[in-house]
XYZ file of N, CA and C in Angstrom:
459
model
N 29.784 21.785 31.165
C 29.748 20.782 30.123
C 28.353 20.162 30.082
N 27.690 20.230 28.935
C 26.333 19.729 28.787
C 26.313 18.201 28.775
N 25.415 17.617 29.537
C 25.276 16.164 29.558
C 24.454 15.707 28.363
N 24.895 14.644 27.749
C 24.153 14.021 26.657
C 23.728 12.611 27.063
N 23.633 12.383 28.368
C 23.333 11.052 28.895
C 22.083 10.471 28.248
N 22.245 9.296 27.670
C 21.123 8.600 27.062
C 20.735 9.079 25.683
N 21.350 10.119 25.180
C 21.021 10.628 23.844
C 21.633 9.723 22.787
N 20.870 9.489 21.724
C 21.310 8.624 20.626
C 21.612 9.509 19.421
N 22.872 9.510 19.017
C 23.323 10.395 17.943
C 23.857 9.575 16.781
N 23.385 9.900 15.583
C 23.973 9.357 14.358
C 24.862 10.443 13.787
N 26.128 10.115 13.590
C 27.083 11.032 12.976
C 27.258 10.629 11.526
N 26.926 11.531 10.607
C 27.111 11.300 9.174
C 28.386 11.989 8.727
N 29.364 11.211 8.285
C 30.683 11.723 7.911
C 30.794 11.744 6.392
N 31.154 12.905 5.843
C 31.356 12.995 4.393
C 32.819 13.281 4.083
N 33.123 13.408 2.800
C 34.502 13.402 2.323
C 35.225 14.721 2.305
N 35.437 15.313 3.431
C 36.255 16.512 3.534
C 37.433 16.258 4.450
N 38.456 17.072 4.326
C 39.652 16.898 5.140
C 39.327 16.946 6.633
N 38.286 17.669 7.001
C 37.908 17.750 8.418
C 37.438 16.408 8.976
N 37.249 15.415 8.123
C 36.853 14.085 8.603
C 37.882 13.506 9.566
N 39.129 13.963 9.454
C 40.149 13.432 10.365
C 39.834 13.777 11.821
N 38.979 14.771 12.050
C 38.620 15.175 13.410
C 37.466 14.357 13.995
N 36.821 13.540 13.187
C 35.612 12.872 13.660
C 35.844 11.865 14.788
N 36.966 11.146 14.839
C 37.146 10.279 16.016
C 37.141 11.069 17.325
N 37.732 12.251 17.318
C 37.723 13.082 18.522
C 36.303 13.550 18.846
N 35.527 13.896 17.822
C 34.136 14.299 18.040
C 33.342 13.149 18.664
N 33.499 11.958 18.116
C 32.800 10.796 18.672
C 33.208 10.585 20.129
N 34.493 10.658 20.399
C 34.990 10.474 21.769
C 34.370 11.499 22.714
N 34.327 12.759 22.284
C 33.766 13.820 23.137
C 32.265 13.620 23.379
N 31.542 13.225 22.347
C 30.111 12.961 22.512
C 29.886 11.813 23.492
N 30.695 10.777 23.377
C 30.575 9.632 24.285
C 30.956 10.009 25.712
N 31.967 10.856 25.869
C 32.350 11.306 27.215
C 31.207 12.029 27.912
N 30.349 12.661 27.126
C 29.201 13.384 27.686
C 27.977 12.485 27.835
N 28.144 11.195 27.535
C 27.071 10.242 27.779
C 26.270 9.807 26.575
N 26.591 10.304 25.390
C 25.828 9.952 24.194
C 26.198 8.562 23.690
N 25.225 7.926 23.079
C 25.423 6.677 22.351
C 25.553 7.099 20.890
N 26.678 6.800 20.253
C 26.964 7.329 18.914
C 27.114 6.197 17.911
N 26.364 6.295 16.824
C 26.516 5.400 15.671
C 27.013 6.263 14.520
N 27.863 5.697 13.686
C 28.461 6.456 12.589
C 28.045 5.867 11.250
N 27.665 6.755 10.329
C 27.450 6.414 8.923
C 28.437 7.259 8.127
N 29.038 6.678 7.102
C 30.082 7.381 6.363
C 29.854 7.235 4.866
N 30.139 8.294 4.130
C 30.041 8.249 2.673
C 31.308 7.629 2.086
N 31.247 7.302 0.806
C 32.445 6.792 0.120
C 33.564 7.819 0.199
N 33.236 9.087 -0.008
C 34.247 10.138 0.087
C 34.838 10.244 1.473
N 34.011 10.052 2.480
C 34.496 10.098 3.854
C 35.550 9.042 4.120
N 35.364 7.865 3.500
C 36.322 6.774 3.706
C 37.685 7.075 3.089
N 37.758 8.067 2.213
C 39.056 8.467 1.657
C 39.879 9.243 2.683
N 39.218 9.777 3.712
C 39.897 10.603 4.714
C 40.034 9.934 6.078
N 39.128 9.020 6.407
C 39.166 8.353 7.715
C 38.615 6.936 7.533
N 39.204 5.988 8.211
C 38.746 4.611 8.024
C 37.562 4.294 8.932
N 36.646 3.476 8.432
C 35.553 3.024 9.292
C 36.059 2.320 10.555
N 37.176 1.619 10.452
C 37.718 0.919 11.617
C 38.096 1.892 12.737
N 38.658 3.046 12.370
C 38.992 4.061 13.384
C 37.737 4.552 14.089
N 36.689 4.789 13.317
C 35.441 5.276 13.900
C 34.741 4.189 14.712
N 34.877 2.949 14.284
C 34.320 1.837 15.060
C 35.024 1.726 16.405
N 36.332 1.916 16.396
C 37.100 1.806 17.642
C 36.646 2.828 18.680
N 36.332 4.044 18.252
C 35.932 5.071 19.224
C 34.436 5.052 19.539
N 33.616 4.574 18.598
C 32.169 4.554 18.851
C 31.719 3.287 19.569
N 32.455 2.204 19.342
C 32.057 0.930 19.923
C 31.066 0.154 19.078
N 30.753 0.672 17.881
C 29.805 0.019 16.979
C 30.397 -0.070 15.578
N 29.985 -1.074 14.806
C 30.393 -1.097 13.402
C 29.894 0.168 12.703
N 30.676 0.643 11.757
C 30.323 1.841 11.001
C 29.497 1.428 9.790
N 28.404 2.131 9.567
C 27.554 1.865 8.406
C 28.076 2.671 7.230
N 28.318 1.982 6.113
C 28.903 2.694 4.977
C 28.257 2.384 3.639
N 27.220 1.561 3.638
C 26.618 1.202 2.361
C 25.107 1.115 2.491
N 24.442 1.709 1.552
C 22.984 1.657 1.512
C 22.509 0.276 1.080
N 23.336 -0.419 0.318
C 22.917 -1.684 -0.273
C 23.629 -2.897 0.316
N 24.068 -2.802 1.555
C 24.754 -3.908 2.219
C 23.730 -4.716 3.014
N 23.383 -5.923 2.541
C 22.350 -6.705 3.229
C 22.674 -6.999 4.690
N 23.941 -7.273 5.002
C 24.304 -7.571 6.393
C 24.091 -6.354 7.284
N 24.516 -5.187 6.800
C 24.341 -3.959 7.581
C 22.861 -3.619 7.721
N 22.116 -3.796 6.652
C 20.686 -3.505 6.704
C 19.979 -4.444 7.680
N 20.431 -5.697 7.755
C 19.823 -6.648 8.685
C 20.125 -6.264 10.130
N 21.335 -5.746 10.375
C 21.732 -5.372 11.735
C 20.997 -4.121 12.193
N 21.097 -3.050 11.454
C 20.379 -1.809 11.740
C 20.379 -1.002 10.455
N 19.338 -1.130 9.688
C 19.247 -0.480 8.394
C 19.072 1.016 8.489
N 19.098 1.644 7.310
C 19.033 3.102 7.270
C 17.745 3.640 7.882
N 16.649 2.948 7.682
C 15.390 3.404 8.275
C 15.472 3.285 9.800
N 16.012 2.169 10.264
C 16.137 1.971 11.709
C 17.111 2.964 12.335
N 18.218 3.249 11.644
C 19.155 4.261 12.160
C 18.455 5.608 12.294
N 17.673 5.966 11.283
C 16.936 7.223 11.332
C 15.939 7.270 12.472
N 15.226 6.166 12.694
C 14.257 6.098 13.793
C 14.953 6.093 15.152
N 16.104 5.426 15.219
C 16.839 5.269 16.475
C 17.352 6.604 17.003
N 17.740 7.495 16.104
C 18.446 8.727 16.478
C 17.561 9.735 17.205
N 18.166 10.369 18.223
C 17.591 11.569 18.827
C 18.100 12.803 18.089
N 19.243 12.643 17.423
C 19.878 13.731 16.687
C 20.778 13.131 15.621
N 20.750 13.729 14.430
C 21.685 13.379 13.360
C 22.598 14.576 13.174
N 23.902 14.339 13.195
C 24.883 15.400 12.970
C 25.652 15.064 11.701
N 25.659 15.983 10.751
C 26.446 15.823 9.528
C 27.733 16.606 9.697
N 28.823 15.886 9.956
C 30.105 16.549 10.214
C 31.248 15.643 9.766
N 32.078 16.098 8.886
C 31.979 17.373 8.196
C 30.921 17.309 7.096
N 30.240 18.410 6.893
C 29.268 18.517 5.806
C 29.921 19.281 4.662
N 30.300 18.556 3.638
C 30.919 19.178 2.469
C 29.865 19.919 1.654
N 30.313 20.752 0.732
C 29.389 21.451 -0.164
C 28.552 20.441 -0.943
N 29.168 19.339 -1.339
C 28.453 18.295 -2.071
C 27.352 17.674 -1.216
N 27.673 17.307 0.013
C 26.660 16.705 0.883
C 25.535 17.693 1.160
N 25.883 18.930 1.426
C 24.870 19.963 1.676
C 23.940 20.093 0.474
N 24.496 20.116 -0.729
C 23.688 20.242 -1.948
C 22.761 19.039 -2.121
N 23.279 17.847 -1.859
C 22.458 16.644 -2.030
C 21.329 16.591 -1.005
N 21.609 16.970 0.233
C 20.553 16.986 1.252
C 19.520 18.063 0.909
N 19.978 19.226 0.460
C 19.050 20.302 0.083
C 18.154 19.890 -1.084
N 18.690 19.068 -1.984
C 17.916 18.605 -3.140
C 17.003 17.432 -2.788
N 17.115 16.922 -1.566
C 16.286 15.798 -1.157
C 16.737 14.474 -1.737
N 18.000 14.392 -2.112
C 18.515 13.156 -2.703
C 18.688 12.078 -1.634
N 18.606 10.837 -2.088
C 18.810 9.680 -1.210
C 19.682 8.678 -1.956
N 20.852 9.142 -2.372
C 21.719 8.306 -3.208
C 22.856 7.639 -2.450
N 22.893 7.800 -1.143
C 23.843 7.063 -0.309
C 23.234 6.922 1.081
N 23.930 6.233 1.945
C 23.389 5.963 3.274
C 23.140 7.238 4.077
N 24.082 8.169 4.047
C 23.961 9.383 4.858
C 22.771 10.229 4.411
N 22.611 10.446 3.108
C 21.485 11.262 2.642
C 20.155 10.555 2.889
N 20.147 9.243 2.785
C 18.918 8.493 3.037
C 18.515 8.588 4.505
N 19.485 8.514 5.397
C 19.184 8.683 6.827
C 18.559 10.055 7.066
N 19.080 11.079 6.397
C 18.531 12.434 6.568
C 17.058 12.496 6.192
N 16.670 11.762 5.162
C 15.268 11.746 4.750
C 14.418 10.848 5.646
N 15.032 9.824 6.234
C 14.275 8.822 6.983
C 14.098 9.151 8.460
N 14.808 10.146 8.960
C 14.754 10.400 10.401
C 13.709 11.442 10.782
N 13.001 11.206 11.878
C 12.153 12.256 12.431
C 12.944 13.166 13.379
N 14.199 12.799 13.656
C 15.040 13.555 14.599
C 15.558 14.838 13.964
N 15.950 15.803 14.784
C 16.606 16.998 14.243
C 17.900 16.603 13.528
N 18.222 17.362 12.490
C 19.466 17.157 11.739
C 20.289 18.431 11.850
N 21.526 18.285 12.314
C 22.456 19.413 12.422
C 23.506 19.283 11.330
N 23.735 20.368 10.623
C 24.690 20.409 9.515
C 25.879 21.249 9.957
N 27.075 20.669 9.855
C 28.304 21.360 10.255
C 29.149 21.561 8.999
N 28.980 22.710 8.310
C 29.710 22.930 7.061
C 31.223 22.912 7.270
N 31.911 22.275 6.335
C 33.375 22.211 6.388
C 33.908 22.219 4.961
N 34.459 23.346 4.575
C 35.004 23.513 3.220
C 35.828 24.784 3.212
N 36.514 25.049 2.102
C 37.282 26.294 2.066
C 36.327 27.488 1.995
N 36.849 28.653 2.350
C 36.002 29.849 2.465
C 35.315 30.217 1.160
N 36.012 30.067 0.051
C 35.416 30.417 -1.242
C 34.214 29.525 -1.540
N 34.353 28.241 -1.290
C 33.228 27.325 -1.505
C 32.081 27.653 -0.554
N 32.414 27.960 0.688
C 31.380 28.279 1.666
C 30.613 29.540 1.265
N 31.327 30.544 0.772
C 30.695 31.817 0.392
C 29.956 31.744 -0.943
N 30.197 30.718 -1.723
C 29.568 30.601 -3.035
C 28.046 30.703 -2.902
N 27.427 31.411 -3.830
C 25.980 31.631 -3.772
C 25.200 30.321 -3.743
N 25.667 29.316 -4.453
C 24.966 28.029 -4.465
C 24.999 27.383 -3.082
N 26.154 27.414 -2.437
C 26.267 26.830 -1.099
C 25.392 27.593 -0.116
N 25.427 28.916 -0.177
C 24.598 29.716 0.723
C 23.113 29.460 0.482
N 22.728 29.324 -0.777
C 21.336 29.009 -1.104
C 20.940 27.650 -0.509
N 21.818 26.670 -0.657
C 21.523 25.341 -0.116
C 21.416 25.365 1.406
N 22.297 26.107 2.072
C 22.213 26.229 3.532
C 20.927 26.937 3.949
N 20.550 27.984 3.208
C 19.290 28.676 3.495
C 18.101 27.730 3.324
N 18.155 26.912 2.282
C 17.093 25.932 2.044
C 16.986 24.968 3.216
N 18.127 24.449 3.657
C 18.118 23.517 4.788
C 17.584 24.187 6.050
N 18.032 25.405 6.318
C 17.560 26.130 7.503
C 16.050 26.370 7.428
N 15.543 26.685 6.236
C 14.109 26.936 6.086
C 13.281 25.678 6.324
N 13.907 24.529 6.193
C 13.231 23.250 6.450
C 13.410 22.779 7.890
N 14.085 23.589 8.693
C 14.238 23.258 10.100
C 15.518 22.538 10.469
N 16.412 22.315 9.504
C 17.697 21.724 9.851
C 18.526 22.765 10.584
N 19.353 22.320 11.487
C 20.206 23.211 12.272
C 21.520 23.409 11.532
N 21.969 24.640 11.408
C 23.252 24.932 10.766
C 24.199 25.375 11.869
N 25.245 24.583 12.097
C 26.219 24.864 13.157
C 27.523 25.322 12.538
N 27.778 26.640 12.585
C 29.032 27.213 12.095
C 29.030 27.363 10.593
N 30.104 27.863 10.032
C 31.322 28.260 10.714
C 31.286 29.682 11.258
N 30.188 30.395 11.045
C 30.118 31.793 11.495
C 30.080 31.935 12.993
């Protein structure tokens, strides 16, 4: 089991059914010694509550780019600087497309642009969407920019 002692991880959760697995992911990362902060998209909140993720991470969940209180506590730029690693899980086809396009229209995509840390993308969607030429093109684009693609292959 690899130690993550002292590693600072930002988990970006988007709106796919696999979001229900994210509390377990946070728990496992913490068991290995990582300090985990969670940012969630609006779509992600349809599948898992920020309160559930706060309970397992030990920190309030960041969910809004324009929340003055959250920005005062640890804003998107600070979250990006703080991270040793950003993990996008689940990464829906929509999130993958927005990151590939360089968009910064929510907290998670903005963190991706603001961080000097490696970004790992964990695609989670049905097989047809995953195999779609547009999705594959977007994943290739991300890989060519140095983002890590973890699975599903």
